[in-house]
Each structure stands twice: as structure tokens, then as C-alpha cells.
GROMACS .gro file of C-alpha atoms in nm:
model
  221
    1MET     CA    1   0.067   0.531   1.461
    2SER     CA    2  -0.170   0.316   1.240
    3GLY     CA    3  -0.465   0.411   1.044
    4SER     CA    4  -0.636   0.377   0.669
    5ILE     CA    5  -0.473   0.543   0.405
    6ASN     CA    6  -0.703   0.523   0.059
    7GLY     CA    7  -0.835   0.197   0.191
    8VAL     CA    8  -0.496   0.084   0.319
    9SER     CA    9  -0.375   0.021   0.640
   10LEU     CA   10  -0.008   0.100   0.702
   11GLN     CA   11   0.180   0.087   1.056
   12VAL     CA   12   0.381   0.399   1.065
   13TYR     CA   13   0.646   0.494   1.328
   14ARG     CA   14   0.753   0.805   1.407
   15TYR     CA   15   1.039   0.941   1.529
   16GLY     CA   16   1.191   1.305   1.665
   17PRO     CA   17   0.946   1.656   1.711
   18ALA     CA   18   0.591   1.661   1.679
   19ARG     CA   19   0.539   1.822   1.327
   20PRO     CA   20   0.516   1.770   0.961
   21ALA     CA   21   0.734   1.520   0.820
   22GLN     CA   22   1.033   1.552   0.707
   23ILE     CA   23   1.186   1.173   0.619
   24LEU     CA   24   1.063   0.928   0.491
   25ALA     CA   25   1.229   0.595   0.618
   26LEU     CA   26   1.156   0.324   0.403
   27HIS     CA   27   1.320  -0.105   0.503
   28GLY     CA   28   1.369  -0.371   0.303
   29LEU     CA   29   1.190  -0.687   0.241
   30THR     CA   30   1.172  -0.877   0.514
   31GLY     CA   31   1.198  -0.572   0.767
   32HIS     CA   32   1.020  -0.306   0.948
   33GLY     CA   33   0.996  -0.005   0.995
   34LYS     CA   34   1.134   0.008   1.344
   35ARG     CA   35   1.424  -0.104   1.274
   36TRP     CA   36   1.472   0.275   1.166
   37GLN     CA   37   1.465   0.325   1.519
   38THR     CA   38   1.824   0.360   1.603
   39LEU     CA   39   1.952   0.597   1.347
   40ALA     CA   40   1.615   0.831   1.410
   41ASP     CA   41   1.678   0.849   1.747
   42GLY     CA   42   2.104   0.883   1.775
   43TYR     CA   43   2.123   1.073   1.457
   44LEU     CA   44   1.843   1.214   1.294
   45ALA     CA   45   1.692   1.340   1.641
   46GLU     CA   46   1.621   1.693   1.522
   47TYR     CA   47   1.408   1.595   1.220
   48SER     CA   48   1.074   1.458   1.241
   49VAL     CA   49   1.121   1.069   1.086
   50LEU     CA   50   0.874   0.868   0.925
   51ALA     CA   51   0.887   0.484   0.929
   52PRO     CA   52   0.641   0.265   0.784
   53ASP     CA   53   0.622  -0.123   0.752
   54LEU     CA   54   0.581  -0.107   0.375
   55LEU     CA   55   0.285  -0.364   0.289
   56GLY     CA   56   0.243  -0.724   0.308
   57HIS     CA   57   0.551  -0.666   0.643
   58GLY     CA   58   0.531  -0.556   0.995
   59HIS     CA   59   0.141  -0.447   1.122
   60SER     CA   60   0.026  -0.284   0.777
   61SER     CA   61  -0.143  -0.498   0.544
   62TRP     CA   62  -0.106  -0.776   0.353
   63ALA     CA   63  -0.385  -0.777   0.142
   64ALA     CA   64  -0.274  -0.816  -0.266
   65PRO     CA   65  -0.182  -0.739  -0.481
   66TRP     CA   66   0.240  -0.705  -0.353
   67ASN     CA   67   0.387  -0.478  -0.603
   68ILE     CA   68   0.619  -0.161  -0.616
   69ASP     CA   69   0.310   0.021  -0.739
   70GLU     CA   70   0.076  -0.031  -0.440
   71ASN     CA   71   0.347   0.055  -0.208
   72VAL     CA   72   0.382   0.396  -0.414
   73ALA     CA   73   0.067   0.477  -0.402
   74ALA     CA   74  -0.017   0.406  -0.004
   75LEU     CA   75   0.364   0.624   0.018
   76ALA     CA   76   0.213   0.913  -0.174
   77ALA     CA   77  -0.080   0.888   0.084
   78LEU     CA   78   0.088   0.924   0.360
   79LEU     CA   79   0.329   1.179   0.277
   80GLN     CA   80   0.019   1.415   0.127
   81ASP     CA   81  -0.139   1.346   0.461
   82GLU     CA   82   0.152   1.399   0.662
   83ALA     CA   83   0.444   1.617   0.519
   84ASP     CA   84   0.366   1.994   0.441
   85GLY     CA   85   0.627   1.983   0.130
   86PRO     CA   86   0.862   1.711  -0.016
   87VAL     CA   87   1.027   1.548   0.217
   88VAL     CA   88   1.368   1.332   0.195
   89VAL     CA   89   1.373   0.927   0.173
   90VAL     CA   90   1.639   0.675   0.313
   91ALA     CA   91   1.580   0.358   0.175
   92HIS     CA   92   1.719   0.028   0.224
   93SER     CA   93   1.705  -0.272  -0.056
   94PHE     CA   94   1.422  -0.330  -0.155
   95GLY     CA   95   1.278   0.024   0.005
   96GLY     CA   96   1.528   0.193  -0.233
   97ALA     CA   97   1.340   0.082  -0.492
   98ILE     CA   98   0.971   0.180  -0.385
   99ALA     CA   99   1.148   0.508  -0.323
  100LEU     CA  100   1.263   0.555  -0.673
  101ASN     CA  101   0.967   0.464  -0.793
  102LEU     CA  102   0.779   0.710  -0.536
  103ALA     CA  103   1.014   1.031  -0.664
  104ALA     CA  104   0.910   0.905  -1.038
  105ALA     CA  105   0.618   0.959  -1.029
  106HIS     CA  106   0.548   1.187  -0.754
  107PRO     CA  107   0.827   1.390  -0.744
  108HIS     CA  108   0.702   1.676  -0.597
  109LEU     CA  109   0.688   1.480  -0.242
  110VAL     CA  110   1.046   1.393  -0.288
  111SER     CA  111   1.341   1.638  -0.220
  112GLY     CA  112   1.609   1.387  -0.191
  113LEU     CA  113   1.688   1.012  -0.171
  114VAL     CA  114   2.001   0.824   0.028
  115LEU     CA  115   1.998   0.499  -0.124
  116LEU     CA  116   2.112   0.231   0.074
  117ASP     CA  117   2.229  -0.028  -0.173
  118PRO     CA  118   1.903  -0.021  -0.340
  119ALA     CA  119   1.784  -0.309  -0.477
  120THR     CA  120   1.666  -0.265  -0.831
  121GLY     CA  121   1.740  -0.415  -1.220
  122LEU     CA  122   1.839  -0.772  -1.048
  123ASP     CA  123   1.919  -1.087  -1.208
  124GLY     CA  124   1.544  -1.262  -1.331
  125SER     CA  125   1.710  -1.612  -1.226
  126TRP     CA  126   1.865  -1.547  -0.918
  127MET     CA  127   1.553  -1.409  -0.786
  128SER     CA  128   1.397  -1.668  -0.858
  129GLU     CA  129   1.679  -1.873  -0.702
  130ILE     CA  130   1.650  -1.668  -0.371
  131ALA     CA  131   1.224  -1.666  -0.354
  132ASP     CA  132   1.298  -2.064  -0.386
  133ALA     CA  133   1.518  -2.059  -0.091
  134MET     CA  134   1.275  -1.830   0.115
  135LEU     CA  135   0.973  -2.110   0.022
  136GLY     CA  136   1.139  -2.441   0.097
  137SER     CA  137   1.294  -2.298   0.411
  138PRO     CA  138   1.066  -1.989   0.542
  139ASP     CA  139   1.059  -2.006   0.935
  140TYR     CA  140   1.275  -2.193   1.228
  141PRO     CA  141   1.209  -2.446   1.504
  142ASP     CA  142   1.293  -2.146   1.797
  143ARG     CA  143   1.403  -1.843   1.891
  144HIS     CA  144   1.757  -1.931   1.923
  145GLU     CA  145   1.788  -2.074   1.599
  146ALA     CA  146   1.638  -1.731   1.467
  147HIS     CA  147   1.954  -1.552   1.651
  148ALA     CA  148   2.186  -1.783   1.544
  149GLU     CA  149   2.114  -1.738   1.186
  150LYS     CA  150   2.115  -1.407   1.204
  151VAL     CA  151   2.434  -1.370   1.379
  152ASN     CA  152   2.587  -1.558   1.145
  153GLY     CA  153   2.448  -1.411   0.843
  154SER     CA  154   2.408  -1.037   0.744
  155TRP     CA  155   2.363  -0.966   1.146
  156GLY     CA  156   2.698  -1.049   1.273
  157GLU     CA  157   2.874  -0.688   1.221
  158VAL     CA  158   2.546  -0.508   1.374
  159SER     CA  159   2.522  -0.742   1.697
  160VAL     CA  160   2.862  -0.662   1.766
  161LYS     CA  161   2.880  -0.282   1.721
  162TYR     CA  162   2.509  -0.229   1.862
  163PRO     CA  163   2.392  -0.450   2.123
  164GLY     CA  164   2.077  -0.551   2.255
  165GLU     CA  165   1.974  -0.413   1.866
  166LEU     CA  166   1.907  -0.796   1.751
  167GLU     CA  167   1.742  -0.905   2.034
  168ARG     CA  168   1.497  -0.577   2.030
  169ASP     CA  169   1.458  -0.710   1.682
  170LEU     CA  170   1.293  -1.075   1.756
  171ASP     CA  171   1.126  -0.932   2.046
  172GLU     CA  172   0.954  -0.708   1.763
  173HIS     CA  173   0.987  -0.892   1.474
  174LEU     CA  174   0.963  -1.273   1.566
  175VAL     CA  175   0.638  -1.454   1.590
  176ALA     CA  176   0.463  -1.798   1.665
  177LEU     CA  177   0.352  -1.998   1.395
  178PRO     CA  178   0.099  -2.307   1.442
  179GLY     CA  179   0.310  -2.642   1.462
  180GLY     CA  180   0.510  -2.459   1.744
  181ARG     CA  181   0.758  -2.315   1.531
  182VAL     CA  182   0.845  -1.899   1.533
  183GLY     CA  183   0.888  -1.695   1.176
  184TRP     CA  184   0.911  -1.334   1.061
  185ARG     CA  185   0.599  -1.119   1.061
  186ILE     CA  186   0.578  -1.072   0.730
  187SER     CA  187   0.337  -1.279   0.447
  188LEU     CA  188   0.532  -1.491   0.259
  189PRO     CA  189   0.309  -1.455  -0.006
  190ALA     CA  190   0.346  -1.083  -0.081
  191MET     CA  191   0.744  -1.194  -0.020
  192MET     CA  192   0.739  -1.440  -0.331
  193SER     CA  193   0.581  -1.174  -0.591
  194TYR     CA  194   0.808  -0.837  -0.447
  195TRP     CA  195   1.141  -1.102  -0.543
  196SER     CA  196   0.962  -1.079  -0.880
  197GLU     CA  197   0.931  -0.672  -0.845
  198LEU     CA  198   1.307  -0.669  -0.824
  199ALA     CA  199   1.358  -0.752  -1.120
  200ARG     CA  200   1.181  -0.516  -1.303
  201PRO     CA  201   1.390  -0.217  -1.477
  202ILE     CA  202   1.574   0.051  -1.251
  203VAL     CA  203   1.335   0.372  -1.235
  204LEU     CA  204   1.595   0.692  -1.226
  205PRO     CA  205   1.419   0.960  -1.009
  206PRO     CA  206   1.395   1.314  -1.207
  207GLN     CA  207   1.691   1.479  -1.334
  208GLY     CA  208   1.824   1.720  -1.071
  209THR     CA  209   1.688   1.545  -0.775
  210PRO     CA  210   1.965   1.553  -0.510
  211THR     CA  211   2.050   1.181  -0.452
  212THR     CA  212   2.327   0.939  -0.254
  213LEU     CA  213   2.424   0.626  -0.311
  214VAL     CA  214   2.590   0.389  -0.075
  215LEU     CA  215   2.636   0.003  -0.215
  216ALA     CA  216   2.732  -0.261   0.010
  217LYS     CA  217   3.053  -0.474   0.045
  218ARG     CA  218   2.911  -0.749   0.148
  219THR     CA  219   2.541  -0.814   0.101
  220HIS     CA  220   2.329  -1.157   0.215
  221PRO     CA  221   2.142  -1.233  -0.019
   0.00000   0.00000   0.00000
């Protein structure tokens, strides 16, 4: 589903029973909400799950400003519309930073957190290097090159354990660009801003918020 939340266009994928939201799933930087489909359908089928495209990603608004606070405001408005009580927030990487800020700013909306390698409080110089690298090479000559980059990088094990998952992701998230090249369905200016946001100080949820932290053994970047 898609709609305007406080004037901000937000694309939201819904999984599970047609009832008020119980889980909010937040993707990482450069990702999209549909990446949660396999988890939602295979492991959370009895729960009502909302999985939005974060601002500057996918089919949600690409309009500035691009920061954690704007995402928190949009998600708080979404939960006020779609949930009848606090929800569990499952969040990966950049989504984890947003989840922490959402819980801190709106504790009445969050009953618990599941943080998958949250990206927050990171080194500013490192974030600058990553942003420079992305700006210097933001796209690919063709789908084959994009596929190879994923298989040889962060999606190597995913493509083995979940055959077809990478192809589905490319179908959803890879788009044609002017000049014949292809790239991800993201706002590059927004990504540049978000790399900086990851260097913001860590914000903790209110004391007593049930929180599960899952740390990755390997990350890229």
C-alpha cells in the first residue's frame, strides 16, 4: 500500500493477517521494504507486519530533507494510523538507528526492539570514505554486473541459501538509468546524507524496553 503520511509519501508493504500492525520492519541503507517478504511469509506469518520503504528509498518520497528525524516522524504517523497499540520493531543496519530514535522519541509506540547489526555512532571518517566510494561508482553497465557485485559481496551466502532471492531483489530494486546504465531505486543525494547520519551519537531506548541485539560477524561495508 502507499499513501501520504503528514504530507510525506510512504510506500508500505503489508504481510500477514489483515489486522492492526504488530511488527514494524525497517530495512537498511540502499534497501527497500520488500526485502522483508521472505522473513514475514516464512517465519512471521501469524503476525501483521508493516515494511515501509524508508524515505529516499524505493517508492517512498525522495524529497529532502533526508535524515533520521524525518523518517521517525513518518513512521510514528504510520503507526498511529495502522496500529492499535505499541509494536515490536525489527530493524537492520540503518533501520536500527531509526528504530532506536523512534523508541526514544515515541516510547508509547514501541513495545520492543530486535536490532540486526544496527548502524549508529559510526566513525565519521569511515562514513566519508564510504560515501565517496558510492558517489564515485553509483551504478552498473548492466544487470549482469549488478548481479555479480552482489554475489561476490554481501549477498554471496543469501544467493546460496535462498535461491531466487537475489533475482527477485533485482527485479524489484534495479532500474534503468539515463544513458543505458542501471542502478538501485534510491535517491543518491539522500544516501550521501544518510551516511553522515550514521555518525550521529548513539541514542538509547527508554530503560526497560525489551531489546534483542544481533551482531553480524561480517559486514560490507
